[in-house]
Amino acid sequence: MMALAGLLLLEWGLYISCFVCGIVTAASVTIVQGNFGGHCMLYGAVSYNATSKLIGVQSSTSSSLCYFVSAISIMVAVVCFSLSVYWVYTFCSEGELKRENVWMNVIIAVSGVFLFFLLVTGCMLKIGRDTLCSSVTKNVPNTTSCEKAQSEKWASPLDGERFYSSLHKAETAVWINFFFWLIIGVLVIIQRRRGSASKLIGAAPTGSLFGETGVTPEETEPFFNRPGRPQ
């Protein structure tokens, strides 16, 4: 029981961590998109004006791409926040946490769905950021990295002061979120197996064979030296 309680506490802590990661990802992507005038710069390209020495936007992707990344992160954050609050409410009102196998199956299914979308989101952020950085190092003179481009001047109303740091933070938060949900899935599977095993062990009462419960008092009497029946 102590081991299961420890697993539940660890799972609750992971939900809170996933909530924070989801908020960080959504906020970082939204801030970068806002700093670039609403343009989604994942898979985008920049241009350089040699006369004014300003960096501008050459091309950008559809805003729905950044909205998708933010929506997935917010959805994960909302689910994690709801589960955390529900667990605290249940523990405070009932003094214990109980979960049926059906709810464990639901969590396993949800973790599988989230792992898929987080994997897709992480790859989009990684490849999209690398594409943007490749354009920066190629088109901006004397710039060998995106980090250095953050200190360059950008054409108004663009603000590229922290675009690389924010995108890197968003990607890191997504992969941490992915790893945490992987752990959550494993923890729930372990809890489900332990719960099933304990039920199997406790299903058959003491003295029964193969879980047979229909035992009469006469069958439990000793075979030899039975007390004599009254005449």
CSV table of N, CA, C and O in Angstrom, one decimal, residues 136-210:
chain,number,residue,atom,x,y,z
A,136,VAL,N,18.7,32.7,-41.1
A,136,VAL,CA,19.4,33.8,-40.5
A,136,VAL,C,20.9,33.7,-40.7
A,136,VAL,O,21.5,34.8,-41.1
A,137,THR,N,21.5,32.6,-40.6
A,137,THR,CA,23.0,32.5,-40.8
A,137,THR,C,23.4,32.6,-42.2
A,137,THR,O,24.5,33.0,-42.5
A,138,LYS,N,22.4,32.3,-43.1
A,138,LYS,CA,22.7,32.4,-44.5
A,138,LYS,C,22.5,33.8,-45.1
A,138,LYS,O,23.4,34.3,-45.9
A,139,ASN,N,21.5,34.6,-44.6
A,139,ASN,CA,21.2,35.8,-45.2
A,139,ASN,C,21.8,37.0,-44.5
A,139,ASN,O,21.9,38.1,-45.1
A,140,VAL,N,22.1,36.9,-43.2
A,140,VAL,CA,22.6,38.0,-42.4
A,140,VAL,C,24.1,37.9,-42.3
A,140,VAL,O,24.6,36.9,-41.9
A,141,PRO,N,24.8,38.9,-42.8
A,141,PRO,CA,26.3,38.9,-42.8
A,141,PRO,C,26.8,38.9,-41.4
A,141,PRO,O,26.3,39.4,-40.4
A,142,ASN,N,27.9,38.2,-41.2
A,142,ASN,CA,28.7,38.1,-40.0
A,142,ASN,C,27.9,37.5,-38.8
A,142,ASN,O,28.1,37.9,-37.7
A,143,THR,N,26.9,36.7,-39.2
A,143,THR,CA,26.1,36.1,-38.2
A,143,THR,C,26.2,34.6,-38.3
A,143,THR,O,25.8,34.0,-39.3
A,144,THR,N,26.8,33.9,-37.3
A,144,THR,CA,27.1,32.5,-37.4
A,144,THR,C,26.1,31.7,-36.6
A,144,THR,O,26.1,30.5,-36.6
A,145,SER,N,25.2,32.4,-35.8
A,145,SER,CA,24.2,31.6,-35.0
A,145,SER,C,23.0,32.5,-34.8
A,145,SER,O,23.1,33.7,-34.9
A,146,CYS,N,21.9,31.8,-34.4
A,146,CYS,CA,20.7,32.6,-34.1
A,146,CYS,C,20.8,33.4,-32.8
A,146,CYS,O,20.2,34.5,-32.7
A,147,GLU,N,21.6,32.9,-31.9
A,147,GLU,CA,21.8,33.7,-30.7
A,147,GLU,C,22.4,35.0,-30.9
A,147,GLU,O,22.1,36.0,-30.3
A,148,LYS,N,23.4,35.0,-31.9
A,148,LYS,CA,24.0,36.3,-32.2
A,148,LYS,C,23.0,37.2,-32.9
A,148,LYS,O,23.1,38.5,-32.8
A,149,ALA,N,22.1,36.7,-33.7
A,149,ALA,CA,21.1,37.5,-34.4
A,149,ALA,C,20.2,38.2,-33.5
A,149,ALA,O,19.6,39.2,-33.9
A,150,GLN,N,20.0,37.7,-32.3
A,150,GLN,CA,19.1,38.4,-31.3
A,150,GLN,C,19.6,39.8,-30.9
A,150,GLN,O,18.8,40.6,-30.6
A,151,SER,N,20.9,40.0,-31.1
A,151,SER,CA,21.4,41.3,-30.7
A,151,SER,C,21.5,42.2,-31.9
A,151,SER,O,21.9,43.4,-31.8
A,152,GLU,N,21.1,41.8,-33.1
A,152,GLU,CA,21.1,42.6,-34.3
A,152,GLU,C,19.8,43.5,-34.3
A,152,GLU,O,18.9,43.2,-33.6
A,153,LYS,N,19.8,44.5,-35.2
A,153,LYS,CA,18.7,45.4,-35.3
A,153,LYS,C,17.7,44.8,-36.3
A,153,LYS,O,18.1,44.2,-37.4
A,154,TRP,N,16.4,44.8,-35.9
A,154,TRP,CA,15.4,44.3,-36.8
A,154,TRP,C,14.5,45.4,-37.2
A,154,TRP,O,14.3,46.4,-36.6
A,155,ALA,N,13.9,45.2,-38.4
A,155,ALA,CA,13.0,46.2,-39.0
A,155,ALA,C,11.8,46.3,-38.2
A,155,ALA,O,11.2,45.4,-37.7
A,156,SER,N,11.3,47.6,-38.0
A,156,SER,CA,10.1,47.8,-37.2
A,156,SER,C,8.9,47.3,-38.0
A,156,SER,O,8.8,47.4,-39.2
A,157,PRO,N,7.9,46.7,-37.3
A,157,PRO,CA,7.7,46.6,-35.8
A,157,PRO,C,8.2,45.2,-35.2
A,157,PRO,O,7.8,44.8,-34.2
A,158,LEU,N,9.2,44.6,-35.9
A,158,LEU,CA,9.7,43.3,-35.5
A,158,LEU,C,10.6,43.5,-34.3
A,158,LEU,O,11.3,44.5,-34.1
A,159,ASP,N,10.5,42.5,-33.4
A,159,ASP,CA,11.4,42.4,-32.2
A,159,ASP,C,12.0,41.0,-32.1
A,159,ASP,O,11.3,40.1,-31.6
A,160,GLY,N,13.2,40.9,-32.5
A,160,GLY,CA,13.9,39.6,-32.5
A,160,GLY,C,14.9,39.5,-31.4
A,160,GLY,O,15.8,38.7,-31.5
A,161,GLU,N,14.7,40.2,-30.3
A,161,GLU,CA,15.6,40.2,-29.2
A,161,GLU,C,15.8,38.9,-28.6
A,161,GLU,O,16.9,38.5,-28.2
A,162,ARG,N,14.6,38.2,-28.4
A,162,ARG,CA,14.7,36.9,-27.7
A,162,ARG,C,14.0,35.8,-28.5
A,162,ARG,O,13.5,34.8,-27.9
A,163,PHE,N,14.0,35.9,-29.8
A,163,PHE,CA,13.2,34.9,-30.6
A,163,PHE,C,13.8,33.5,-30.5
A,163,PHE,O,13.1,32.5,-30.3
A,164,TYR,N,15.1,33.4,-30.5
A,164,TYR,CA,15.8,32.1,-30.4
A,164,TYR,C,15.6,31.5,-29.0
A,164,TYR,O,15.3,30.3,-28.9
A,165,SER,N,15.8,32.3,-28.0
A,165,SER,CA,15.7,31.8,-26.6
A,165,SER,C,14.3,31.3,-26.3
A,165,SER,O,14.1,30.2,-25.7
A,166,SER,N,13.3,32.0,-26.8
A,166,SER,CA,11.9,31.6,-26.6
A,166,SER,C,11.6,30.3,-27.3
A,166,SER,O,10.9,29.5,-26.7
A,167,LEU,N,12.0,30.2,-28.6
A,167,LEU,CA,11.7,29.0,-29.3
A,167,LEU,C,12.5,27.8,-28.7
A,167,LEU,O,11.9,26.7,-28.7
A,168,HIS,N,13.7,28.0,-28.3
A,168,HIS,CA,14.4,26.9,-27.6
A,168,HIS,C,13.8,26.5,-26.3
A,168,HIS,O,13.7,25.3,-26.0
A,169,LYS,N,13.3,27.5,-25.6
A,169,LYS,CA,12.6,27.2,-24.3
A,169,LYS,C,11.3,26.4,-24.6
A,169,LYS,O,11.0,25.5,-23.8
A,170,ALA,N,10.6,26.8,-25.6
A,170,ALA,CA,9.3,26.1,-26.0
A,170,ALA,C,9.6,24.7,-26.3
A,170,ALA,O,8.9,23.7,-25.9
A,171,GLU,N,10.7,24.4,-27.1
A,171,GLU,CA,11.0,23.1,-27.6
A,171,GLU,C,11.4,22.2,-26.4
A,171,GLU,O,11.0,21.1,-26.2
A,172,THR,N,12.3,22.8,-25.5
A,172,THR,CA,12.7,22.1,-24.3
A,172,THR,C,11.6,21.7,-23.4
A,172,THR,O,11.5,20.5,-22.9
A,173,ALA,N,10.6,22.6,-23.2
A,173,ALA,CA,9.4,22.3,-22.4
A,173,ALA,C,8.6,21.2,-23.0
A,173,ALA,O,8.0,20.3,-22.3
A,174,VAL,N,8.5,21.1,-24.4
A,174,VAL,CA,7.7,20.1,-25.0
A,174,VAL,C,8.4,18.7,-24.8
A,174,VAL,O,7.7,17.7,-24.4
A,175,TRP,N,9.7,18.6,-24.9
A,175,TRP,CA,10.3,17.3,-24.7
A,175,TRP,C,10.3,16.9,-23.3
A,175,TRP,O,10.2,15.7,-23.0
A,176,ILE,N,10.4,17.8,-22.3
A,176,ILE,CA,10.2,17.5,-20.9
A,176,ILE,C,8.8,17.0,-20.7
A,176,ILE,O,8.6,16.0,-19.9
A,177,ASN,N,7.9,17.7,-21.3
A,177,ASN,CA,6.5,17.2,-21.1
A,177,ASN,C,6.3,15.8,-21.7
A,177,ASN,O,5.6,15.0,-21.1
A,178,PHE,N,6.9,15.6,-22.8
A,178,PHE,CA,6.8,14.2,-23.5
A,178,PHE,C,7.4,13.2,-22.5
A,178,PHE,O,6.8,12.1,-22.3
A,179,PHE,N,8.5,13.5,-21.9
A,179,PHE,CA,9.2,12.5,-21.0
A,179,PHE,C,8.3,12.3,-19.8
A,179,PHE,O,8.2,11.1,-19.3
A,180,PHE,N,7.7,13.3,-19.2
A,180,PHE,CA,6.9,13.2,-18.1
A,180,PHE,C,5.7,12.3,-18.4
A,180,PHE,O,5.3,11.5,-17.5
A,181,TRP,N,5.0,12.5,-19.5
A,181,TRP,CA,3.9,11.7,-19.8
A,181,TRP,C,4.2,10.3,-20.1
A,181,TRP,O,3.4,9.4,-19.9
A,182,LEU,N,5.4,10.0,-20.6
A,182,LEU,CA,5.9,8.7,-20.7
A,182,LEU,C,6.0,8.0,-19.4
A,182,LEU,O,5.6,6.8,-19.2
A,183,ILE,N,6.5,8.7,-18.4
A,183,ILE,CA,6.6,8.2,-17.0
A,183,ILE,C,5.2,8.0,-16.5
A,183,ILE,O,5.0,7.0,-15.8
A,184,ILE,N,4.3,8.9,-16.7
A,184,ILE,CA,3.0,8.8,-16.2
A,184,ILE,C,2.3,7.5,-16.7
A,184,ILE,O,1.7,6.7,-16.0
A,185,GLY,N,2.5,7.2,-18.0
A,185,GLY,CA,1.9,6.0,-18.6
A,185,GLY,C,2.5,4.8,-18.0
A,185,GLY,O,1.7,3.8,-17.7
A,186,VAL,N,3.8,4.8,-17.7
A,186,VAL,CA,4.4,3.6,-17.1
A,186,VAL,C,3.9,3.4,-15.7
A,186,VAL,O,3.6,2.3,-15.2
A,187,LEU,N,3.8,4.5,-14.9
A,187,LEU,CA,3.3,4.5,-13.5
A,187,LEU,C,1.9,3.9,-13.4
A,187,LEU,O,1.6,3.1,-12.6
A,188,VAL,N,1.0,4.4,-14.3
A,188,VAL,CA,-0.4,3.9,-14.3
A,188,VAL,C,-0.4,2.4,-14.7
A,188,VAL,O,-1.2,1.6,-14.1
A,189,ILE,N,0.4,2.0,-15.6
A,189,ILE,CA,0.4,0.5,-16.0
A,189,ILE,C,0.9,-0.3,-14.8
A,189,ILE,O,0.3,-1.4,-14.5
A,190,ILE,N,1.9,0.2,-14.1
A,190,ILE,CA,2.4,-0.5,-12.9
A,190,ILE,C,1.3,-0.6,-11.8
A,190,ILE,O,1.1,-1.6,-11.2
A,191,GLN,N,0.6,0.5,-11.6
A,191,GLN,CA,-0.5,0.6,-10.6
A,191,GLN,C,-1.6,-0.4,-11.0
A,191,GLN,O,-2.2,-1.0,-10.1
A,192,ARG,N,-1.9,-0.4,-12.2
A,192,ARG,CA,-3.0,-1.3,-12.7
A,192,ARG,C,-2.6,-2.7,-12.5
A,192,ARG,O,-3.5,-3.5,-12.0
A,193,ARG,N,-1.4,-3.1,-12.8
A,193,ARG,CA,-1.0,-4.5,-12.6
A,193,ARG,C,-1.0,-4.9,-11.1
A,193,ARG,O,-1.4,-6.0,-10.7
A,194,ARG,N,-0.5,-4.0,-10.3
A,194,ARG,CA,-0.4,-4.3,-8.9
A,194,ARG,C,-1.8,-4.4,-8.3
A,194,ARG,O,-2.1,-5.2,-7.4
A,195,GLY,N,-2.7,-3.5,-8.7
A,195,GLY,CA,-4.1,-3.5,-8.2
A,195,GLY,C,-4.8,-4.8,-8.7
A,195,GLY,O,-5.5,-5.5,-7.9
A,196,SER,N,-4.5,-5.3,-9.9
A,196,SER,CA,-5.1,-6.5,-10.4
A,196,SER,C,-4.6,-7.7,-9.6
A,196,SER,O,-5.3,-8.6,-9.3
A,197,ALA,N,-3.3,-7.7,-9.4
A,197,ALA,CA,-2.6,-8.8,-8.6
A,197,ALA,C,-3.2,-8.9,-7.2
A,197,ALA,O,-3.5,-10.0,-6.7
A,198,SER,N,-3.3,-7.7,-6.6
A,198,SER,CA,-3.9,-7.8,-5.2
A,198,SER,C,-5.3,-8.3,-5.2
A,198,SER,O,-5.7,-9.0,-4.2
A,199,LYS,N,-6.1,-7.9,-6.2
A,199,LYS,CA,-7.4,-8.4,-6.3
A,199,LYS,C,-7.5,-9.9,-6.5
A,199,LYS,O,-8.3,-10.6,-5.9
A,200,LEU,N,-6.6,-10.4,-7.3
A,200,LEU,CA,-6.5,-11.8,-7.6
A,200,LEU,C,-6.1,-12.6,-6.3
A,200,LEU,O,-6.6,-13.7,-6.1
A,201,ILE,N,-5.2,-12.0,-5.6
A,201,ILE,CA,-4.7,-12.7,-4.4
A,201,ILE,C,-5.8,-12.7,-3.3
A,201,ILE,O,-6.0,-13.7,-2.6
A,202,GLY,N,-6.5,-11.6,-3.2
A,202,GLY,CA,-7.6,-11.5,-2.2
A,202,GLY,C,-8.9,-12.1,-2.6
A,202,GLY,O,-9.9,-12.0,-1.9
A,203,ALA,N,-9.0,-12.5,-3.9
A,203,ALA,CA,-10.3,-13.0,-4.4
A,203,ALA,C,-10.8,-14.3,-3.7
A,203,ALA,O,-11.9,-14.5,-3.5
A,204,ALA,N,-9.8,-15.2,-3.5
A,204,ALA,CA,-10.2,-16.5,-3.0
A,204,ALA,C,-10.1,-16.5,-1.5
A,204,ALA,O,-9.0,-16.1,-0.9
A,205,PRO,N,-11.1,-16.8,-0.7
A,205,PRO,CA,-11.0,-16.8,0.7
A,205,PRO,C,-10.1,-17.9,1.2
A,205,PRO,O,-9.9,-18.9,0.5
A,206,THR,N,-9.7,-17.8,2.5
A,206,THR,CA,-8.8,-18.7,3.1
A,206,THR,C,-9.5,-20.1,3.2
A,206,THR,O,-10.6,-20.2,3.6
A,207,GLY,N,-8.7,-21.1,2.7
A,207,GLY,CA,-9.3,-22.5,2.8
A,207,GLY,C,-10.0,-22.9,1.6
A,207,GLY,O,-10.4,-24.0,1.5
A,208,SER,N,-10.2,-22.0,0.6
A,208,SER,CA,-10.9,-22.4,-0.6
A,208,SER,C,-10.0,-22.8,-1.7
A,208,SER,O,-8.8,-22.4,-1.6
A,209,LEU,N,-10.4,-23.5,-2.7
A,209,LEU,CA,-9.6,-23.9,-3.8
A,209,LEU,C,-10.2,-23.3,-5.1
A,209,LEU,O,-11.4,-23.5,-5.3
A,210,PHE,N,-9.3,-22.6,-5.8
A,210,PHE,CA,-9.6,-22.0,-7.1
A,210,PHE,C,-10.8,-21.0,-6.9
A,210,PHE,O,-11.6,-20.8,-7.8
